[in-house]
Coordinates of C-alpha atoms in Angstrom, one line a residue:
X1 CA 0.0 0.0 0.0
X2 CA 1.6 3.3 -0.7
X3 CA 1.3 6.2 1.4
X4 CA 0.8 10.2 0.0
X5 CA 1.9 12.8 2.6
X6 CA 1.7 16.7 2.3
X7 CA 4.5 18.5 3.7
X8 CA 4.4 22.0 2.8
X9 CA 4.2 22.2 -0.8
X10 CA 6.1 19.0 -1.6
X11 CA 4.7 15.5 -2.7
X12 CA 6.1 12.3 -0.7
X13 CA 5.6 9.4 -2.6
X14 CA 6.6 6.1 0.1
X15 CA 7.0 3.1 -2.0
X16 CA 6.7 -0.8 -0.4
X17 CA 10.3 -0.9 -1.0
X18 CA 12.6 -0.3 2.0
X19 CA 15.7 0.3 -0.3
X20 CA 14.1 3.5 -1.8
X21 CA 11.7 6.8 -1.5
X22 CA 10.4 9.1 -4.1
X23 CA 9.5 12.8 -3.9
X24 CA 7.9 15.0 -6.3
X25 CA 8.3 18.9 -5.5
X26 CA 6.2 21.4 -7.5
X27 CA 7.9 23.9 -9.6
X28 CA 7.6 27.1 -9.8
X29 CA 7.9 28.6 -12.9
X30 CA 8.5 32.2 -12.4
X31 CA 9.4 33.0 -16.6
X32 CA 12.6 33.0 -16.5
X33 CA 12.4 29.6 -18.0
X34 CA 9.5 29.1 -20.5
X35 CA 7.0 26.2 -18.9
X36 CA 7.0 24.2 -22.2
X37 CA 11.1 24.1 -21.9
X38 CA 10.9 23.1 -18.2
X39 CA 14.0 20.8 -17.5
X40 CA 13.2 17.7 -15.2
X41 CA 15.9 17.0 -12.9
X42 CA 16.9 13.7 -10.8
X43 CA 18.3 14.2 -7.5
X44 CA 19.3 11.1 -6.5
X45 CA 21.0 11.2 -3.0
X46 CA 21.6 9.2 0.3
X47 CA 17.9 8.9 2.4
X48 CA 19.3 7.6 5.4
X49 CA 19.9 10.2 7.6
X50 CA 19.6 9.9 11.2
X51 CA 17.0 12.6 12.1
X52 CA 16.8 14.4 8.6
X53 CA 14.1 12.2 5.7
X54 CA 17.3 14.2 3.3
X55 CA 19.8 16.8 3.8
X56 CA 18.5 19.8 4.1
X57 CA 20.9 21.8 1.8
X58 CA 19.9 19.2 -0.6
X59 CA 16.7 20.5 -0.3
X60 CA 17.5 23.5 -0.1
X61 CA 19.1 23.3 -3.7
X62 CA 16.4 21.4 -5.4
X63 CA 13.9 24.7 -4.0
X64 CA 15.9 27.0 -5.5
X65 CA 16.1 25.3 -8.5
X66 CA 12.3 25.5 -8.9
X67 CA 12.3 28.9 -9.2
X68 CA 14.4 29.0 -12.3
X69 CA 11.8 26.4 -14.1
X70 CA 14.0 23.4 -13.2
X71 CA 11.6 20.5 -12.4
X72 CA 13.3 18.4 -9.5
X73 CA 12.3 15.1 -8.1
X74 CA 14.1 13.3 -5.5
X75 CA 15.2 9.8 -5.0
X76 CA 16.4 9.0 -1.7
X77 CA 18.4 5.5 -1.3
X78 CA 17.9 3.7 1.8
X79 CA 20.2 1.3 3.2
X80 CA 24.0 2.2 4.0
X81 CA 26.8 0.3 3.1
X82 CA 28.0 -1.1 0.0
X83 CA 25.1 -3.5 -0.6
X84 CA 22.5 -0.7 0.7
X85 CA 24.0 1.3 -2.1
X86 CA 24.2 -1.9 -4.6
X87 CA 20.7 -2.8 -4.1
X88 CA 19.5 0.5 -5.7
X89 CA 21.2 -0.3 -8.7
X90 CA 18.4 -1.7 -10.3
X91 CA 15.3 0.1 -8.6
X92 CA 17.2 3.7 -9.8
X93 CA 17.1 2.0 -13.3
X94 CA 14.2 1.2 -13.6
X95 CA 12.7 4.5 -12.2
X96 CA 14.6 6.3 -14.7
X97 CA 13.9 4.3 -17.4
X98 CA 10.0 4.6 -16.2
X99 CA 9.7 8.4 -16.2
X100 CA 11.1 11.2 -18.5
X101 CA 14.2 12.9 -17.0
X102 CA 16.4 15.4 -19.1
X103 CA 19.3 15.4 -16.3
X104 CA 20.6 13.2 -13.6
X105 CA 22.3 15.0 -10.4
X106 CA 23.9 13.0 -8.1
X107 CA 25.4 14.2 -4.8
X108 CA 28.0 12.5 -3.1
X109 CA 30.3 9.9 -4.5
X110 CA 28.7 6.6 -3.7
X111 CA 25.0 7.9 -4.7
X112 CA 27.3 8.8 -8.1
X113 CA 28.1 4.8 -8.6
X114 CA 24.6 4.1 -8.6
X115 CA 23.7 6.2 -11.0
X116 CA 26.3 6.1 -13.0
X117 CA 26.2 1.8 -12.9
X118 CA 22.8 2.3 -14.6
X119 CA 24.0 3.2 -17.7
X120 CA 21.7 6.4 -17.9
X121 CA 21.1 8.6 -21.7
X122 CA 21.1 11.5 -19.4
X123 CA 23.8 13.3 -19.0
X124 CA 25.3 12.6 -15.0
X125 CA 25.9 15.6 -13.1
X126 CA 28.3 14.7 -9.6
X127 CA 27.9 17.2 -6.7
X128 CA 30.8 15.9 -4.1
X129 CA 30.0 16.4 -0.6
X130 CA 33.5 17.0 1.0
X131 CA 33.8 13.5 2.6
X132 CA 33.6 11.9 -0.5
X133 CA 36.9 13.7 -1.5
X134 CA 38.6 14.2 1.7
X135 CA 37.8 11.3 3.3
X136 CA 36.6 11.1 7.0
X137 CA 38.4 12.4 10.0
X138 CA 38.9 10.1 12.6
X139 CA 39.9 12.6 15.1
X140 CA 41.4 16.5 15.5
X141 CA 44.7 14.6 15.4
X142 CA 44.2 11.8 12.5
X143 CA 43.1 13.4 9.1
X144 CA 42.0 11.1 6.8
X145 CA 44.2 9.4 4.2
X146 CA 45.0 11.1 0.8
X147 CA 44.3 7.4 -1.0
X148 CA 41.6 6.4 1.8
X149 CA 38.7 4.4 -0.3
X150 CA 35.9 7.1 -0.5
X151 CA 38.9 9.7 -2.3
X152 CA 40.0 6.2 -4.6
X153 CA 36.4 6.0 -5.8
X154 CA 35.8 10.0 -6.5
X155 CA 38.7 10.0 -8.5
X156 CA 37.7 6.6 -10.3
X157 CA 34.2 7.9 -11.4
X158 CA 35.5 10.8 -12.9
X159 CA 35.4 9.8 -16.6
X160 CA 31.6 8.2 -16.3
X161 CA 30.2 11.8 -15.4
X162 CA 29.5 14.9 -17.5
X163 CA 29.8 17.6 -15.0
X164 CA 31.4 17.7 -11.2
X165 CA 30.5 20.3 -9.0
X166 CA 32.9 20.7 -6.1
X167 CA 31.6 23.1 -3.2
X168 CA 35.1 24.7 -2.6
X169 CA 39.0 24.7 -3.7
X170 CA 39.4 22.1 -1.1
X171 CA 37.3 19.6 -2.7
X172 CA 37.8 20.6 -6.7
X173 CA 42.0 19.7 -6.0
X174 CA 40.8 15.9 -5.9
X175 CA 39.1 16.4 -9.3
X176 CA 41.9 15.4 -12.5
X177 CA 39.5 15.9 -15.3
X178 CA 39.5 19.8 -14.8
X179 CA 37.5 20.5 -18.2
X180 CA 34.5 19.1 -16.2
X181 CA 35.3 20.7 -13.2
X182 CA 32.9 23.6 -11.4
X183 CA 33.1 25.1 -7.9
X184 CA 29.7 26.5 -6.7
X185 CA 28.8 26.3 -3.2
X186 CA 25.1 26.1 -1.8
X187 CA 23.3 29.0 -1.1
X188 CA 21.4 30.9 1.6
X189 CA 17.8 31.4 1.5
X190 CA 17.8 35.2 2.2
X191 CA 14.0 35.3 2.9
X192 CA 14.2 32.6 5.7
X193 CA 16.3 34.6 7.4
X194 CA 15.7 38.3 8.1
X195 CA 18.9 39.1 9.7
X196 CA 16.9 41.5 11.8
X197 CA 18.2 39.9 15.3
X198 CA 14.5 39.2 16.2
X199 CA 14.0 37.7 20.0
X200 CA 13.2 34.4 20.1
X201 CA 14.8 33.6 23.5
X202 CA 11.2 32.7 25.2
X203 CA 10.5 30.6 23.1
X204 CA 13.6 28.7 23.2
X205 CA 13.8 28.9 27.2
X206 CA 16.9 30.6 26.9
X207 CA 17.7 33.3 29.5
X208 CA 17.3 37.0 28.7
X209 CA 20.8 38.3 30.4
X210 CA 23.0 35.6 29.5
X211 CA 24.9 35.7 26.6
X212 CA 24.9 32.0 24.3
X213 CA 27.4 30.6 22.4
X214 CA 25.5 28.2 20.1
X215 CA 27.1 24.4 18.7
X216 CA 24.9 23.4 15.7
X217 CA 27.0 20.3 14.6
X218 CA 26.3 16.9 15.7
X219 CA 28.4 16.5 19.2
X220 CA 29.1 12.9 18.6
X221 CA 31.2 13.5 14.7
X222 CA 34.6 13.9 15.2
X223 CA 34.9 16.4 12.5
X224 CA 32.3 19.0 14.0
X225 CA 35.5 19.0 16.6
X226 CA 32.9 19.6 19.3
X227 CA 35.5 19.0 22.2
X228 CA 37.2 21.7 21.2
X229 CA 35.1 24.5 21.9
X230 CA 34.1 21.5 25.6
X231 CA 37.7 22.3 26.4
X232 CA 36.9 26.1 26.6
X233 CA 33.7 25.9 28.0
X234 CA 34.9 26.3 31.6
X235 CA 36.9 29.7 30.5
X236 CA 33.9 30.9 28.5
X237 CA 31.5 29.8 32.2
X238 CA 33.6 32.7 33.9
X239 CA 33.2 35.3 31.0
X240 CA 29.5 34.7 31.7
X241 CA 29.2 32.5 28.1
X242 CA 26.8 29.6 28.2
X243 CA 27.6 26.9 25.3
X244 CA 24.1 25.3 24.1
X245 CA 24.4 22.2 21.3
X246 CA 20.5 21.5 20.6
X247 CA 21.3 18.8 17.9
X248 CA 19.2 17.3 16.4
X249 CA 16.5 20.1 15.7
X250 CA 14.4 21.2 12.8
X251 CA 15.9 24.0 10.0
X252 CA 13.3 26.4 11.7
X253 CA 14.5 25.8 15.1
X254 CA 18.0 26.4 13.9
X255 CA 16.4 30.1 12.1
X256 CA 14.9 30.7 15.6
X257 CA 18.5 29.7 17.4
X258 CA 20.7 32.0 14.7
X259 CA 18.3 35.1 15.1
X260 CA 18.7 35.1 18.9
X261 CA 21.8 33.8 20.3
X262 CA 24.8 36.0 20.6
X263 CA 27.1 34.0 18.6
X264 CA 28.0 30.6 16.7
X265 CA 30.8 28.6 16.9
X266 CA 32.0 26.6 14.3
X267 CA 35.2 24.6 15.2
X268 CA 35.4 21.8 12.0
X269 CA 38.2 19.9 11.3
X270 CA 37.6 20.0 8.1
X271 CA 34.7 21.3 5.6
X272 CA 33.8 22.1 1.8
X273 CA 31.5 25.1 1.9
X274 CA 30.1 25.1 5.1
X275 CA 26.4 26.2 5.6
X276 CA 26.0 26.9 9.6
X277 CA 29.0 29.7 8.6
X278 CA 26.4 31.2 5.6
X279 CA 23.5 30.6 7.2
X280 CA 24.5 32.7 10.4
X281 CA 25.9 35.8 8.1
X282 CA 22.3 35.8 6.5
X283 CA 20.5 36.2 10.4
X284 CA 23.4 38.6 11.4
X285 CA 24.6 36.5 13.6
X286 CA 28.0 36.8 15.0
X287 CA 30.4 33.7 14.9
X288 CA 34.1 31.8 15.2
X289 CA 35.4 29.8 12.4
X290 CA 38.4 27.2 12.0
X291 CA 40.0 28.2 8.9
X292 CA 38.4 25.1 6.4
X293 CA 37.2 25.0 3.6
X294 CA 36.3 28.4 1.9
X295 CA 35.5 29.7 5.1
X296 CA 38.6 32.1 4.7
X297 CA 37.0 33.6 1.7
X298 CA 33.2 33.7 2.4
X299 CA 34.1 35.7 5.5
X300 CA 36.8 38.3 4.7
X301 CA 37.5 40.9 6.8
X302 CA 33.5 41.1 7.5
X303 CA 32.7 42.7 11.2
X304 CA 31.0 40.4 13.1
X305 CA 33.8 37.4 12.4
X306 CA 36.7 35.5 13.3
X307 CA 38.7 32.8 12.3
X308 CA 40.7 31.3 14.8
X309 CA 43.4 28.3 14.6
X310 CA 43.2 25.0 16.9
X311 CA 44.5 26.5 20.0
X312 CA 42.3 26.9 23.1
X313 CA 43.8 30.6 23.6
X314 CA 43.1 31.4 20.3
X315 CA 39.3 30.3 20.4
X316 CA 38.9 32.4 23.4
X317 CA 40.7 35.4 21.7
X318 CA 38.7 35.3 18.8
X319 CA 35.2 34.8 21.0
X320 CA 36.0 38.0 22.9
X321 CA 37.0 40.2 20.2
X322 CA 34.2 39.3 18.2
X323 CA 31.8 39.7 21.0
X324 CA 33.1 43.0 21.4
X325 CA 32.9 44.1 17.8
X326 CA 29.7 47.2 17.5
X327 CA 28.3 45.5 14.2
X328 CA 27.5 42.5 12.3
X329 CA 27.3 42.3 8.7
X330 CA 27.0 39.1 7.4
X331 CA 24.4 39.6 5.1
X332 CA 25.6 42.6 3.3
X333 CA 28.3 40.4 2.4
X334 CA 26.3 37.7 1.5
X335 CA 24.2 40.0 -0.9
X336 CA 27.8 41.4 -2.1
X337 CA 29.4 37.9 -2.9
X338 CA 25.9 36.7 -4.3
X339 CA 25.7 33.6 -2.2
X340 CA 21.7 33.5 -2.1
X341 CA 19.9 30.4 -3.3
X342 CA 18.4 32.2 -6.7
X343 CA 21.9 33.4 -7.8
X344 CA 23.3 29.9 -7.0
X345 CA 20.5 28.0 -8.4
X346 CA 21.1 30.5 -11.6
X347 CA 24.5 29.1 -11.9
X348 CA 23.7 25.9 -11.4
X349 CA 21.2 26.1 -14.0
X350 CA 23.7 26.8 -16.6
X351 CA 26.0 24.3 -15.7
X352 CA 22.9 22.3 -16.3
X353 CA 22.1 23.6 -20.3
X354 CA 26.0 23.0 -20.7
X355 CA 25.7 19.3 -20.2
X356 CA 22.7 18.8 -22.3
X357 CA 24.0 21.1 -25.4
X358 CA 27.3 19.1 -24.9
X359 CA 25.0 15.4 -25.0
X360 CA 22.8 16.7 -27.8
X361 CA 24.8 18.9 -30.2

């Protein structure tokens, strides 16, 4: 029996099978792109997220792309591991075969192989994730492996793909074919957040006077390097700082968290283009970065920002000048670098027509 849930504006489609999920999301054409030239996208992607039914920058993306007349339906593989991967071999080709896509979109290396391993007329567009590339990080003090297996098998689908999108420098060094090569990091939704610093606190039970430090990784992954900022936490009790990680909560919980709190901390290991950094630049929100990924460059010399190294002191340095900075303007410079979600989705677009002009000449 197959179940239909509304959620928001999207169609979920639960199939009997366990290995897979559908989803249909409405597009909005908004004439920039003619209805009768609509492109239909496949996102095909990992579904088995803990507390998440997909990634919510996925989602994000696939949004966007709506309003630039780019149809997008989502298929979600459940199942991890090689053989929860294998196993959707077959149910991805016959979906594809059974409905009329003009573009594939895989993100993440080992959604890629499936796709890829069905042989599809489409041209294959690969998004890589950071991990994929990089490898995971086993601790602060063990970065992964150059040749560790996830990196063998990014640089081993290379040829069997017509575009790769990598989400910062970091990422696009493990990509060799360089004429298929794009960097183009997600975007902000600019009208989810206001940037207008408005008071949640209430709502969250958070205390009017004291002044919140907020964690949004996930405590337990190495890589979110959350016993780094642990190891401060002590200091930053006697500065009157309160430290609050209230992973796992929903993307409007985390809107509510960023408009309210007096500053994020973001203290990665390593990263591609990370979103808590963008997303708290588009609420005003002031925050600490490890120098990863293209953190370096999204921030600049913004006020409101600091990028500190790995050292305890360091953090804390960082944390007090920025608290003590007048301004934040994180989403001027947002606006300036043109990191919302239409301009991205814009880009991505065109990266898009490029693959199909280059498969049907």
């Amino acid at each position: 029996m197959r179940k239909i849930n509304y959620l928001d504006e999207t169609l979920m489609d639960e199939t009997d099978d366990p290995n897979y999920a559908i989803e249909f999301s409405k597009t909005n054409n908004s004439g920039i792109y003619p209805p009768e030239k609509t492109i239909n996208a496949l996102f095909v992607s990992s579904g088995n997220l803990k507390n998440f039914d997909l990634a919510p920058f996925i989602k994000v993306q696939g949004e966007s792309l709506s309003q630039v007349g780019i149809n997008v339906t989502y298929f979600k593989i459940k199942g991890k591991g090689s053989k929860g991967y294998i196993n959707n071999i077959e149910n991805l080709k016959k979906f594809i075969k059974e409905n009329n896509f003009d573009i594939i979109h895989a993100h993440f290396t080992l959604s890629g192989w499936v796709a890829a391993l069905t042989f599809p007329k489409q041209p294959l567009i690969l998004s890589l994730m950071g991990t994929d590339a990089l490898g995971r990080v086993k601790s602060q003090w063990q970065i992964a492996k150059v040749f560790n297996h996830l990196t063998m098998l990014t640089y081993a689908i290379q040829p069997f793909v017509k575009k790769i999108i990598s989400k910062s420098i970091n990422i696009d060094k493990h990509v060799w074919i360089k004429k298929k090569s794009y960097i183009l990091p997600n975007g902000v939704d600019l009208a989810k957040f206001d940037g207008k610093r408005t008071d949640f606190r209430k709502e969250l039970h958070l205390d009017e006077n004291k002044k919140y430090i907020l964690f949004l990784g996930n405590k337990a992954d190495k890589n979110k390097n959350f016993q780094f900022l642990k190891e401060a936490e002590d200091e930053l009790a006697k500065l009157n700082f309160t430290v609050i990680a209230p992973y796992p909560v929903s993307h409007q919980t985390i809107i509510k968290y960023l408009s309210c709190v007096d500053m994020v901390v973001m203290c990665s290991i390593q990263e591609g283009s990370p979103n808590v950094v963008k997303e708290a630049m588009a609420s005003n929100c002031k925050g600490v970065f490890t120098d990863v990924g293209d953190v370096r460059e999204v921030v600049g010399n913004t006020p409101g920002y600091g990028i500190t190294s790995f050292k305890k002191e360091d953090l804390l340095d960082k944390i007090l000048e920025v608290d003590a900075m007048p301004i934040c303007q994180g989403r001027n410079r947002l606006i300036d670098k043109k990191l919302d979600t239409k301009n991205i989705a814009l880009k991505l677009k065109s990266i898009y027509l490029d693959a199909l002009k280059l498969t049907n000449p």
